[in-house]
């Protein structure tokens, strides 16, 4: 069961590793679709009609960089779960991959408030003076991501210890 679940996670990561860049390219080509999506998702009091196409492309680039951090983490998560699906549980590669995933997760948690702040400034740049905005979002999602990154860091260390114990046990046999 664990191998099947690990394989499912690895394949899900692979699908996302293909779809996320494809979506980024699509939205770069059709910036109006990206703008429509952003208007629906963002909860900012922006005068949307004043946002220029250059601002939308800037916001697209900012968002793509933010999402790329998470996508980089998925690459390492996929590698670890591919090994888990093969039955390779305790090895240095898995530990390294989980550690890298936790680093990317931590970086994305820290980048979230920065993305929010830069986005609000960029999108309200055309507003009259006094109506421009800086919106910083820091909530429980970022705190959970930081906690999860710390837990995965510890788990990766435990995998190293497990690998050492496995080698010691094999030497006794």
mmCIF file of C-alpha atoms in Angstrom:
data_model
loop_
_atom_site.group_PDB
_atom_site.id
_atom_site.type_symbol
_atom_site.label_atom_id
_atom_site.label_comp_id
_atom_site.label_asym_id
_atom_site.label_seq_id
_atom_site.Cartn_x
_atom_site.Cartn_y
_atom_site.Cartn_z
ATOM 1 C CA UNK A 1 0.000 0.000 0.000
ATOM 2 C CA UNK A 2 2.813 2.435 0.881
ATOM 3 C CA UNK A 3 4.517 1.798 -2.446
ATOM 4 C CA UNK A 4 1.311 2.473 -4.376
ATOM 5 C CA UNK A 5 0.644 5.658 -2.442
ATOM 6 C CA UNK A 6 4.243 6.784 -2.971
ATOM 7 C CA UNK A 7 3.937 6.100 -6.691
ATOM 8 C CA UNK A 8 0.690 8.102 -6.802
ATOM 9 C CA UNK A 9 2.392 11.070 -5.120
ATOM 10 C CA UNK A 10 5.413 10.832 -7.438
ATOM 11 C CA UNK A 11 3.187 10.771 -10.522
ATOM 12 C CA UNK A 12 1.059 13.630 -9.188
ATOM 13 C CA UNK A 13 4.219 15.691 -8.746
ATOM 14 C CA UNK A 14 5.285 14.826 -12.291
ATOM 15 C CA UNK A 15 1.932 15.964 -13.671
ATOM 16 C CA UNK A 16 2.266 19.263 -11.808
ATOM 17 C CA UNK A 17 5.849 19.661 -13.033
ATOM 18 C CA UNK A 18 4.483 19.551 -16.577
ATOM 19 C CA UNK A 19 1.243 21.500 -16.082
ATOM 20 C CA UNK A 20 2.601 24.445 -14.071
ATOM 21 C CA UNK A 21 5.129 25.612 -16.694
ATOM 22 C CA UNK A 22 2.560 24.986 -19.439
ATOM 23 C CA UNK A 23 0.041 27.158 -17.591
ATOM 24 C CA UNK A 24 2.671 29.867 -17.106
ATOM 25 C CA UNK A 25 3.409 29.906 -20.839
ATOM 26 C CA UNK A 26 -0.307 29.938 -21.667
ATOM 27 C CA UNK A 27 -0.934 32.890 -19.353
ATOM 28 C CA UNK A 28 2.084 34.742 -20.772
ATOM 29 C CA UNK A 29 0.583 34.390 -24.245
ATOM 30 C CA UNK A 30 -2.978 35.196 -23.125
ATOM 31 C CA UNK A 31 -2.385 37.867 -20.503
ATOM 32 C CA UNK A 32 -6.074 38.802 -20.569
ATOM 33 C CA UNK A 33 -6.974 35.329 -19.275
ATOM 34 C CA UNK A 34 -4.378 35.769 -16.528
ATOM 35 C CA UNK A 35 -5.832 39.189 -15.682
ATOM 36 C CA UNK A 36 -9.364 37.762 -15.498
ATOM 37 C CA UNK A 37 -8.179 34.980 -13.202
ATOM 38 C CA UNK A 38 -6.293 37.439 -10.999
ATOM 39 C CA UNK A 39 -9.340 39.695 -10.684
ATOM 40 C CA UNK A 40 -11.400 36.749 -9.444
ATOM 41 C CA UNK A 41 -8.789 35.439 -7.033
ATOM 42 C CA UNK A 42 -7.250 38.575 -5.554
ATOM 43 C CA UNK A 43 -9.100 40.217 -2.719
ATOM 44 C CA UNK A 44 -7.674 43.695 -3.214
ATOM 45 C CA UNK A 45 -9.517 47.014 -3.660
ATOM 46 C CA UNK A 46 -7.785 47.687 -6.982
ATOM 47 C CA UNK A 47 -9.183 49.866 -9.743
ATOM 48 C CA UNK A 48 -8.828 47.078 -12.269
ATOM 49 C CA UNK A 49 -9.578 49.263 -15.282
ATOM 50 C CA UNK A 50 -6.438 51.308 -14.565
ATOM 51 C CA UNK A 51 -4.081 48.306 -14.623
ATOM 52 C CA UNK A 52 -1.997 48.378 -17.811
ATOM 53 C CA UNK A 53 -0.800 45.355 -19.755
ATOM 54 C CA UNK A 54 2.782 46.039 -18.600
ATOM 55 C CA UNK A 55 1.578 45.810 -14.991
ATOM 56 C CA UNK A 56 -0.176 42.524 -15.788
ATOM 57 C CA UNK A 57 3.038 41.158 -17.300
ATOM 58 C CA UNK A 58 4.960 42.323 -14.248
ATOM 59 C CA UNK A 59 2.425 40.618 -11.997
ATOM 60 C CA UNK A 60 2.613 37.496 -14.177
ATOM 61 C CA UNK A 61 6.418 37.448 -13.787
ATOM 62 C CA UNK A 62 6.177 37.981 -10.042
ATOM 63 C CA UNK A 63 3.603 35.204 -9.706
ATOM 64 C CA UNK A 64 5.580 32.860 -11.956
ATOM 65 C CA UNK A 65 8.682 33.329 -9.797
ATOM 66 C CA UNK A 66 6.636 32.661 -6.655
ATOM 67 C CA UNK A 67 5.101 29.508 -8.130
ATOM 68 C CA UNK A 68 8.506 28.382 -9.451
ATOM 69 C CA UNK A 69 9.724 28.084 -5.863
ATOM 70 C CA UNK A 70 6.978 25.557 -5.122
ATOM 71 C CA UNK A 71 7.559 23.784 -8.418
ATOM 72 C CA UNK A 72 11.242 23.414 -7.586
ATOM 73 C CA UNK A 73 10.235 21.786 -4.322
ATOM 74 C CA UNK A 74 7.930 19.387 -6.170
ATOM 75 C CA UNK A 75 10.891 18.213 -8.244
ATOM 76 C CA UNK A 76 12.702 17.024 -5.117
ATOM 77 C CA UNK A 77 9.536 15.596 -3.572
ATOM 78 C CA UNK A 78 8.926 13.547 -6.728
ATOM 79 C CA UNK A 79 12.453 12.131 -6.592
ATOM 80 C CA UNK A 80 12.056 11.043 -2.964
ATOM 81 C CA UNK A 81 8.649 9.427 -3.518
ATOM 82 C CA UNK A 82 9.877 7.670 -6.652
ATOM 83 C CA UNK A 83 12.536 6.031 -4.475
ATOM 84 C CA UNK A 84 9.948 5.215 -1.804
ATOM 85 C CA UNK A 85 7.812 3.530 -4.476
ATOM 86 C CA UNK A 86 10.822 1.371 -5.417
ATOM 87 C CA UNK A 87 11.184 0.299 -1.803
ATOM 88 C CA UNK A 88 14.278 2.422 -1.197
ATOM 89 C CA UNK A 89 13.299 3.980 2.116
ATOM 90 C CA UNK A 90 16.513 4.695 3.982
ATOM 91 C CA UNK A 91 19.156 6.242 1.786
ATOM 92 C CA UNK A 92 21.081 9.473 1.574
ATOM 93 C CA UNK A 93 19.388 10.523 -1.675
ATOM 94 C CA UNK A 94 15.933 10.483 -0.060
ATOM 95 C CA UNK A 95 17.208 12.468 2.878
ATOM 96 C CA UNK A 96 18.806 15.034 0.589
ATOM 97 C CA UNK A 97 15.685 15.286 -1.578
ATOM 98 C CA UNK A 98 13.370 15.736 1.410
ATOM 99 C CA UNK A 99 15.744 18.303 2.857
ATOM 100 C CA UNK A 100 15.699 20.256 -0.418
ATOM 101 C CA UNK A 101 11.909 20.024 -0.509
ATOM 102 C CA UNK A 102 11.735 21.421 3.017
ATOM 103 C CA UNK A 103 14.053 24.290 2.013
ATOM 104 C CA UNK A 104 11.874 25.152 -0.985
ATOM 105 C CA UNK A 105 8.761 24.916 1.197
ATOM 106 C CA UNK A 106 10.331 27.259 3.744
ATOM 107 C CA UNK A 107 11.370 29.697 0.990
ATOM 108 C CA UNK A 108 7.849 29.708 -0.441
ATOM 109 C CA UNK A 109 6.360 30.381 2.991
ATOM 110 C CA UNK A 110 8.669 33.374 3.366
ATOM 111 C CA UNK A 111 8.058 34.536 -0.214
ATOM 112 C CA UNK A 112 4.259 34.552 0.238
ATOM 113 C CA UNK A 113 4.027 37.846 2.164
ATOM 114 C CA UNK A 114 6.626 39.395 -0.155
ATOM 115 C CA UNK A 115 4.619 38.322 -3.214
ATOM 116 C CA UNK A 116 1.479 39.794 -1.672
ATOM 117 C CA UNK A 117 3.172 43.111 -0.888
ATOM 118 C CA UNK A 118 4.858 43.512 -4.275
ATOM 119 C CA UNK A 119 1.667 42.507 -6.102
ATOM 120 C CA UNK A 120 -0.461 45.107 -4.347
ATOM 121 C CA UNK A 121 2.092 47.848 -5.015
ATOM 122 C CA UNK A 122 2.494 46.851 -8.663
ATOM 123 C CA UNK A 123 -1.233 46.583 -9.392
ATOM 124 C CA UNK A 124 -2.101 49.893 -7.677
ATOM 125 C CA UNK A 125 0.740 51.828 -9.293
ATOM 126 C CA UNK A 126 -1.641 53.709 -11.639
ATOM 127 C CA UNK A 127 -3.927 54.807 -8.827
ATOM 128 C CA UNK A 128 -3.940 58.490 -7.880
ATOM 129 C CA UNK A 129 -1.650 59.488 -4.999
ATOM 130 C CA UNK A 130 -3.194 58.488 -1.691
ATOM 131 C CA UNK A 131 -4.985 55.500 -3.232
ATOM 132 C CA UNK A 132 -1.942 53.357 -3.930
ATOM 133 C CA UNK A 133 -1.658 50.414 -1.619
ATOM 134 C CA UNK A 134 0.683 48.046 0.130
ATOM 135 C CA UNK A 135 -1.019 44.882 1.318
ATOM 136 C CA UNK A 136 0.981 42.378 3.338
ATOM 137 C CA UNK A 137 -0.643 39.039 3.978
ATOM 138 C CA UNK A 138 0.735 36.859 6.732
ATOM 139 C CA UNK A 139 -1.511 34.185 8.094
ATOM 140 C CA UNK A 140 -1.805 30.684 9.370
ATOM 141 C CA UNK A 141 -1.015 29.202 5.940
ATOM 142 C CA UNK A 142 2.519 30.582 6.046
ATOM 143 C CA UNK A 143 2.961 29.434 9.624
ATOM 144 C CA UNK A 144 1.781 25.931 8.698
ATOM 145 C CA UNK A 145 4.187 25.813 5.750
ATOM 146 C CA UNK A 146 7.081 26.832 7.977
ATOM 147 C CA UNK A 147 6.122 24.184 10.547
ATOM 148 C CA UNK A 148 5.813 21.530 7.822
ATOM 149 C CA UNK A 149 9.209 22.524 6.409
ATOM 150 C CA UNK A 150 10.754 22.114 9.862
ATOM 151 C CA UNK A 151 9.119 18.720 10.338
ATOM 152 C CA UNK A 152 10.367 17.517 6.954
ATOM 153 C CA UNK A 153 13.860 18.731 7.822
ATOM 154 C CA UNK A 154 13.771 16.540 10.949
ATOM 155 C CA UNK A 155 12.332 13.584 8.998
ATOM 156 C CA UNK A 156 15.162 13.866 6.475
ATOM 157 C CA UNK A 157 17.646 13.690 9.348
ATOM 158 C CA UNK A 158 15.848 10.618 10.687
ATOM 159 C CA UNK A 159 16.198 8.969 7.275
ATOM 160 C CA UNK A 160 19.965 9.437 7.480
ATOM 161 C CA UNK A 161 20.001 7.790 10.918
ATOM 162 C CA UNK A 162 17.799 4.973 9.599
ATOM 163 C CA UNK A 163 20.206 4.451 6.705
ATOM 164 C CA UNK A 164 23.118 4.213 9.131
ATOM 165 C CA UNK A 165 21.250 1.691 11.293
ATOM 166 C CA UNK A 166 20.330 -0.361 8.245
ATOM 167 C CA UNK A 167 23.999 -0.527 7.197
ATOM 168 C CA UNK A 168 25.047 -1.523 10.731
ATOM 169 C CA UNK A 169 22.421 -4.273 10.823
ATOM 170 C CA UNK A 170 23.580 -5.630 7.465
ATOM 171 C CA UNK A 171 27.155 -5.828 8.765
ATOM 172 C CA UNK A 172 26.079 -7.999 11.719
ATOM 173 C CA UNK A 173 24.317 -10.511 9.481
#
